[in-house]
Short mmCIF file of C-alpha atoms in Angstrom, two decimals:
data_model
loop_
_atom_site.label_atom_id
_atom_site.label_comp_id
_atom_site.label_asym_id
_atom_site.label_seq_id
_atom_site.Cartn_x
_atom_site.Cartn_y
_atom_site.Cartn_z
CA MET A 6 -71.60 87.06 -38.68
CA ASN A 7 -70.60 88.95 -35.69
CA LYS A 8 -74.17 88.49 -34.43
CA THR A 9 -74.58 85.03 -35.56
CA ILE A 10 -71.76 84.25 -32.40
CA HIS A 11 -73.14 86.37 -30.62
CA GLY A 12 -76.39 84.45 -30.41
CA HIS A 13 -73.86 80.66 -30.30
CA ILE A 14 -72.59 82.93 -27.66
CA ALA A 15 -75.75 83.27 -25.68
CA ALA A 16 -76.94 79.42 -25.70
CA PHE A 17 -73.83 78.31 -24.69
CA LEU A 18 -73.05 79.41 -21.95
CA THR A 19 -77.04 79.20 -21.53
CA ILE A 20 -76.54 75.96 -21.17
CA LEU A 21 -72.50 76.11 -19.51
CA ILE A 22 -75.33 77.35 -16.63
CA TRP A 23 -78.09 75.62 -17.10
CA GLY A 24 -75.70 71.72 -17.10
CA THR A 25 -74.37 73.16 -13.30
CA THR A 26 -78.29 74.03 -11.66
CA PHE A 27 -78.63 69.85 -10.73
CA ILE A 28 -76.30 70.26 -7.84
CA SER A 29 -77.49 73.91 -6.04
CA THR A 30 -80.72 71.78 -6.30
CA LYS A 31 -79.51 69.33 -5.11
CA VAL A 32 -77.82 70.38 -2.34
CA LEU A 33 -81.86 72.89 -1.83
CA LEU A 34 -83.51 69.91 -1.85
CA ILE A 35 -81.99 68.76 1.74
CA SER A 36 -83.64 71.76 3.07
CA PHE A 37 -87.12 72.17 0.51
CA GLU A 38 -88.89 70.33 -1.52
CA PRO A 39 -88.90 70.52 -5.39
CA VAL A 40 -92.15 72.87 -5.90
CA GLU A 41 -90.14 75.25 -2.55
CA ILE A 42 -86.90 75.73 -4.68
CA LEU A 43 -89.07 76.05 -8.88
CA PHE A 44 -91.26 79.27 -6.77
CA ILE A 45 -88.40 80.33 -5.25
CA ARG A 46 -86.43 80.64 -8.11
CA PHE A 47 -88.21 82.81 -10.40
CA MET A 48 -89.26 84.68 -8.02
CA ILE A 49 -85.73 86.66 -7.43
CA GLY A 50 -85.42 85.98 -11.29
CA TYR A 51 -88.67 88.66 -11.77
CA PHE A 52 -87.73 91.06 -9.64
CA ALA A 53 -84.14 91.09 -11.16
CA LEU A 54 -85.31 91.60 -14.62
CA TRP A 55 -87.56 94.76 -12.83
CA CYS A 56 -84.75 95.79 -11.85
CA VAL A 57 -82.35 95.41 -14.69
CA CYS A 58 -84.47 97.20 -16.79
CA PRO A 59 -87.81 98.38 -14.57
CA ARG A 60 -89.98 99.65 -17.68
CA ARG A 61 -92.45 98.39 -18.19
CA LEU A 62 -93.53 96.09 -20.74
CA LYS A 63 -96.90 97.92 -23.61
CA VAL A 64 -98.18 95.00 -25.32
CA ARG A 65 -99.02 97.11 -29.20
CA ARG A 66 -101.89 94.07 -29.46
CA SER A 67 -103.79 92.26 -26.90
CA LYS A 68 -103.59 89.28 -29.17
CA GLN A 69 -99.30 89.07 -28.24
CA GLU A 70 -100.54 88.78 -24.33
CA TRP A 71 -101.68 85.71 -25.11
CA TYR A 72 -98.09 84.29 -26.74
CA PHE A 73 -96.55 85.46 -23.72
CA ALA A 74 -99.17 83.48 -21.61
CA ALA A 75 -98.44 80.38 -23.64
CA ALA A 76 -94.93 80.75 -23.02
CA GLY A 77 -95.02 80.94 -19.71
CA LEU A 78 -97.27 78.38 -18.90
CA CYS A 79 -95.25 75.96 -20.78
CA GLY A 80 -91.72 77.58 -20.22
CA VAL A 81 -91.41 78.03 -16.12
CA THR A 82 -94.53 76.17 -14.92
CA LEU A 83 -94.95 73.20 -16.93
CA TYR A 84 -91.80 72.36 -17.78
CA TYR A 85 -90.33 72.16 -14.87
CA LEU A 86 -93.37 70.31 -13.12
CA PHE A 87 -93.67 67.97 -15.18
CA GLU A 88 -89.59 67.12 -15.55
CA ASN A 89 -89.56 67.11 -11.50
CA ILE A 90 -92.58 64.80 -11.43
CA ALA A 91 -90.94 62.24 -13.83
CA LEU A 92 -87.80 62.60 -11.18
CA THR A 93 -90.39 60.72 -8.90
CA TYR A 94 -91.05 58.32 -10.97
CA THR A 95 -87.82 56.67 -12.74
CA LEU A 96 -83.94 57.45 -13.02
CA ALA A 97 -82.70 61.65 -13.49
CA SER A 98 -80.38 59.62 -15.39
CA ASN A 99 -83.65 58.09 -17.65
CA VAL A 100 -84.46 61.03 -17.39
CA GLY A 101 -81.46 63.90 -18.87
CA VAL A 102 -81.55 61.64 -21.97
CA ILE A 103 -85.69 62.04 -22.70
CA ILE A 104 -85.25 65.39 -21.79
CA SER A 105 -82.54 65.18 -24.89
CA ILE A 106 -85.05 64.46 -27.93
CA ALA A 107 -86.42 68.18 -27.31
CA PRO A 108 -84.27 69.19 -30.48
CA PHE A 109 -86.85 66.58 -32.67
CA PHE A 110 -89.78 67.91 -31.47
CA THR A 111 -88.79 71.92 -31.90
CA VAL A 112 -87.93 70.95 -35.55
CA ILE A 113 -91.29 69.19 -36.14
CA PHE A 114 -93.55 72.60 -34.08
CA SER A 115 -90.89 74.74 -36.13
CA CYS A 116 -92.10 73.38 -39.20
CA LEU A 117 -95.93 73.22 -37.76
CA PHE A 118 -96.36 76.11 -36.90
CA LEU A 119 -93.33 78.70 -37.71
CA HIS A 120 -93.10 77.13 -41.03
CA ASP A 121 -89.50 77.09 -41.16
CA ARG A 122 -87.42 74.55 -44.14
CA ARG A 123 -87.60 71.11 -43.36
CA PRO A 124 -84.08 70.18 -41.67
CA ASN A 125 -81.70 67.80 -43.84
CA ILE A 126 -80.41 64.29 -43.73
CA ARG A 127 -77.06 65.88 -41.47
CA PHE A 128 -79.06 67.16 -38.32
CA PHE A 129 -81.36 63.93 -38.00
CA ALA A 130 -77.26 61.71 -38.43
CA GLY A 131 -76.33 65.04 -35.96
CA PHE A 132 -78.63 63.86 -33.61
CA LEU A 133 -78.86 60.03 -33.29
CA ILE A 134 -74.68 60.45 -32.68
CA ALA A 135 -75.42 63.46 -29.68
CA LEU A 136 -78.66 60.56 -28.69
CA ALA A 137 -76.14 57.74 -28.13
CA GLY A 138 -73.81 59.65 -26.20
CA ILE A 139 -75.82 61.26 -24.49
CA PHE A 140 -77.18 57.33 -23.52
CA LEU A 141 -73.36 56.55 -22.41
CA ILE A 142 -72.68 59.83 -20.22
CA SER A 143 -75.88 58.56 -18.39
CA PHE A 144 -75.37 54.83 -18.52
CA GLY A 145 -71.69 54.64 -18.13
CA GLY A 146 -70.76 54.59 -14.48
CA GLU A 147 -72.22 51.92 -13.02
CA LYS A 148 -76.02 52.88 -13.59
CA ASN A 149 -78.38 50.41 -15.13
CA LEU A 150 -80.92 51.38 -17.30
CA GLN A 151 -84.46 50.84 -15.35
CA LEU A 152 -87.43 51.96 -17.89
CA ASN A 153 -90.89 53.33 -15.96
CA PRO A 154 -93.61 53.90 -18.81
CA VAL A 155 -94.73 56.80 -16.00
CA GLY A 156 -91.68 58.00 -15.42
CA ASP A 157 -90.49 57.88 -19.27
CA LEU A 158 -93.68 59.10 -20.46
CA LEU A 159 -94.12 62.65 -18.13
CA ALA A 160 -89.96 63.10 -19.22
CA VAL A 161 -91.40 62.75 -23.33
CA ILE A 162 -94.20 65.14 -22.62
CA ALA A 163 -91.29 68.10 -20.64
CA ALA A 164 -89.08 67.80 -23.40
CA MET A 165 -92.24 68.23 -25.51
CA ILE A 166 -93.14 71.62 -23.25
CA TRP A 167 -89.63 72.83 -23.55
CA ALA A 168 -89.52 72.64 -27.85
CA ALA A 169 -93.08 74.25 -27.84
CA PHE A 170 -91.55 77.19 -25.21
CA SER A 171 -88.22 77.37 -27.96
CA THR A 172 -91.49 77.75 -30.75
CA ILE A 173 -94.00 79.91 -28.85
CA THR A 174 -90.38 82.22 -27.64
CA LYS A 175 -89.40 82.01 -31.27
CA LYS A 176 -92.83 83.89 -32.27
CA ILE A 177 -92.53 86.67 -29.64
CA SER A 178 -88.34 87.01 -30.52
CA GLY A 179 -90.76 88.47 -33.92
CA PHE A 180 -92.89 91.00 -32.00
CA GLY A 181 -90.19 93.56 -31.57
CA TYR A 182 -89.62 94.08 -27.95
CA ASN A 183 -86.97 93.98 -25.47
CA THR A 184 -85.47 90.80 -24.53
CA ILE A 185 -85.45 91.48 -20.42
CA GLN A 186 -88.91 93.11 -20.82
CA THR A 187 -90.51 90.26 -22.61
CA THR A 188 -88.96 87.77 -20.79
CA ARG A 189 -90.52 89.04 -17.29
CA ARG A 190 -93.94 88.93 -18.82
CA THR A 191 -92.92 85.57 -19.61
CA PHE A 192 -91.73 85.36 -15.82
CA PHE A 193 -94.93 86.49 -14.62
CA TYR A 194 -97.64 84.33 -16.45
CA GLY A 195 -94.96 81.36 -15.37
CA LEU A 196 -95.35 82.44 -11.21
CA ILE A 197 -99.52 83.51 -12.08
CA PHE A 198 -100.19 79.58 -13.82
CA MET A 199 -97.40 77.80 -10.25
CA LEU A 200 -100.73 79.35 -8.19
CA PRO A 201 -102.65 76.31 -8.58
CA ALA A 202 -99.31 73.29 -8.48
CA LEU A 203 -98.72 75.74 -5.13
CA LEU A 204 -102.62 74.66 -2.64
CA LEU A 205 -101.80 71.83 -4.53
CA MET A 206 -98.58 70.55 -3.71
CA ASP A 207 -96.79 70.59 -0.45
CA PHE A 208 -95.73 74.32 -0.13
CA HIS A 209 -94.21 75.38 2.80
CA MET A 210 -91.81 78.09 3.53
CA GLU A 211 -90.25 78.99 7.05
CA LEU A 212 -86.84 81.40 8.14
CA GLN A 213 -85.81 79.47 8.96
CA GLN A 214 -85.15 77.14 5.90
CA PHE A 215 -83.41 80.37 4.47
CA ALA A 216 -80.95 80.08 7.81
CA SER A 217 -78.27 78.78 6.61
CA LEU A 218 -75.83 80.54 4.09
CA LYS A 219 -75.40 77.40 1.69
CA ASN A 220 -79.47 77.54 1.02
CA LEU A 221 -78.45 81.71 0.49
CA LEU A 222 -76.25 81.45 -2.11
CA ASN A 223 -77.78 78.34 -3.86
CA LEU A 224 -81.04 80.07 -4.84
CA LEU A 225 -79.23 82.75 -5.57
CA PHE A 226 -78.00 81.68 -8.17
CA LEU A 227 -80.89 79.50 -9.27
CA GLY A 228 -82.82 82.86 -9.19
CA PHE A 229 -80.01 85.65 -10.98
CA GLY A 230 -78.27 83.40 -12.49
CA ALA A 231 -80.50 80.08 -13.69
CA SER A 232 -83.04 81.51 -14.03
CA ALA A 233 -83.22 85.20 -15.33
CA LEU A 234 -79.10 86.17 -16.70
CA CYS A 235 -80.54 82.47 -18.61
CA PHE A 236 -83.64 82.70 -19.58
CA VAL A 237 -82.56 86.11 -21.10
CA THR A 238 -79.33 84.57 -23.01
CA TRP A 239 -81.88 81.92 -24.15
CA ASN A 240 -84.57 83.98 -25.41
CA LEU A 241 -81.94 86.07 -26.89
CA ALA A 242 -80.49 83.06 -28.72
CA VAL A 243 -83.92 81.84 -30.35
CA LYS A 244 -84.07 86.03 -31.68
CA ILE A 245 -81.00 85.42 -33.34
CA LEU A 246 -80.40 81.54 -34.79
CA GLY A 247 -83.73 80.18 -34.23
CA SER A 248 -85.33 77.48 -32.38
CA VAL A 249 -83.92 74.80 -33.89
CA LYS A 250 -80.65 75.58 -33.82
CA THR A 251 -80.53 77.10 -30.43
CA SER A 252 -82.51 73.65 -29.52
CA VAL A 253 -79.43 71.64 -30.43
CA TYR A 254 -77.16 73.33 -27.81
CA ILE A 255 -79.82 71.15 -24.51
CA TYR A 256 -77.28 67.79 -25.93
CA MET A 257 -74.65 69.89 -24.27
CA VAL A 258 -76.21 70.01 -20.65
CA PRO A 259 -75.15 66.08 -20.08
CA VAL A 260 -71.69 66.60 -20.81
CA ILE A 261 -71.20 69.67 -18.86
CA THR A 262 -73.10 67.89 -15.77
CA ALA A 263 -70.39 64.77 -16.65
CA VAL A 264 -67.14 67.54 -16.46
CA THR A 265 -68.61 69.37 -13.35
CA SER A 266 -69.95 66.23 -11.44
CA ALA A 267 -65.78 65.13 -11.38
CA LEU A 268 -64.31 68.43 -11.07
CA ILE A 269 -67.26 69.41 -7.49
CA LEU A 270 -68.26 65.83 -7.20
CA HIS A 271 -65.26 64.22 -7.00
CA GLU A 272 -67.70 61.45 -9.59
CA LYS A 273 -65.95 59.50 -11.83
CA LEU A 274 -65.32 59.83 -15.66
CA THR A 275 -64.93 56.39 -17.63
CA ARG A 276 -64.47 56.06 -20.13
CA THR A 277 -67.91 55.00 -21.68
CA ILE A 278 -68.66 58.50 -19.63
CA ILE A 279 -66.07 60.03 -22.32
CA SER A 280 -66.71 58.11 -24.57
CA GLY A 281 -70.47 59.54 -24.73
CA ILE A 282 -69.07 63.43 -24.82
CA VAL A 283 -67.50 62.82 -27.52
CA LEU A 284 -69.79 61.73 -30.00
CA THR A 285 -72.06 64.56 -27.68
CA LEU A 286 -69.99 67.14 -29.26
CA ILE A 287 -69.63 65.36 -32.87
CA GLY A 288 -74.25 65.53 -33.07
CA LEU A 289 -73.78 69.17 -31.78
CA PHE A 290 -70.92 69.46 -34.68
CA LEU A 291 -72.57 67.86 -37.21
CA SER A 292 -76.22 69.46 -36.08
CA GLU A 293 -75.63 72.87 -36.46
CA ASP A 294 -76.20 73.54 -40.37
CA ARG A 295 -73.07 75.31 -42.01
CA LYS A 296 -74.77 75.49 -45.41
CA THR A 297 -77.62 77.92 -44.09
CA GLU A 298 -74.82 79.98 -41.50
CA LYS A 299 -73.08 80.79 -44.57
CA ASN A 300 -75.55 80.99 -47.13
CA THR A 301 -76.85 83.25 -44.66
CA ALA A 302 -73.96 85.86 -44.34
CA LYS A 303 -74.42 85.52 -48.65
CA GLU A 304 -77.54 86.86 -48.16
CA TYR A 305 -76.61 89.66 -45.76
CA LYS A 306 -74.03 90.68 -47.99
CA ALA A 307 -75.63 91.21 -51.22
CA TYR A 308 -78.87 92.25 -49.66
CA ALA A 309 -75.87 95.11 -48.17
CA GLY A 310 -74.19 96.35 -51.96
CA THR A 311 -77.35 97.23 -52.56
CA LYS A 312 -77.88 100.37 -50.27
#
């Protein structure tokens, strides 16, 4: 049970940081293109993980290398590219709501490819309640719902890609390697797959972009915190809790974003937004299958009693 608690703490810490990254990205977009921010943050994260764990990962089977390549392609390159491109076509609030359906796709992929058991009605009830809360948070201010087929479809694809990444990460966790080393290997492939996008998009960095202390600190936060630390803690949470239970924490991102916007950017918290936060938290609680954790604890005690 202590291990399960550590998994929840790792998932919450990850989402707590990811929920505040929009502020840093918003500041950096004044001086950098989206693809430049993406490449720099994961380069910093990659070298940071080398410093923490300089040992080279030796893959036991060549077939396992394909899983690392798939994780890098999905979780680093494609997800962020589709999300950023979606933001150029539709509202950020639309993207925030649509990305939050990722846990639903995670359930489907986990059942299909990992042969996990099908979630009960409580999970889907929590999913709908949380989605309603996220909708209120995203459109509870002065923003109006504006549908854009291209941008919204890209956001749906991004949610599916993240679900695929979480499923692949769960598979990788079963290989028994060090989490930092597996995360670094994922970053490596993500950066490799990112190179064609750098050539096609407007990528050109100049030293004057790094002259600003504000830019430098925000890049370090995204590189060390949102990339190196958070991907390690996310992968650790998936390893302990599973891909479905960890993905449920994605519901918390709009909540943290709304709260930090009020505290840092002094944006107004309306009654609608507060109601949305409450609904999202209720949905998160319902989607967490407590019976599974209790059964796991009983099985572990029964197993320990035979030793």
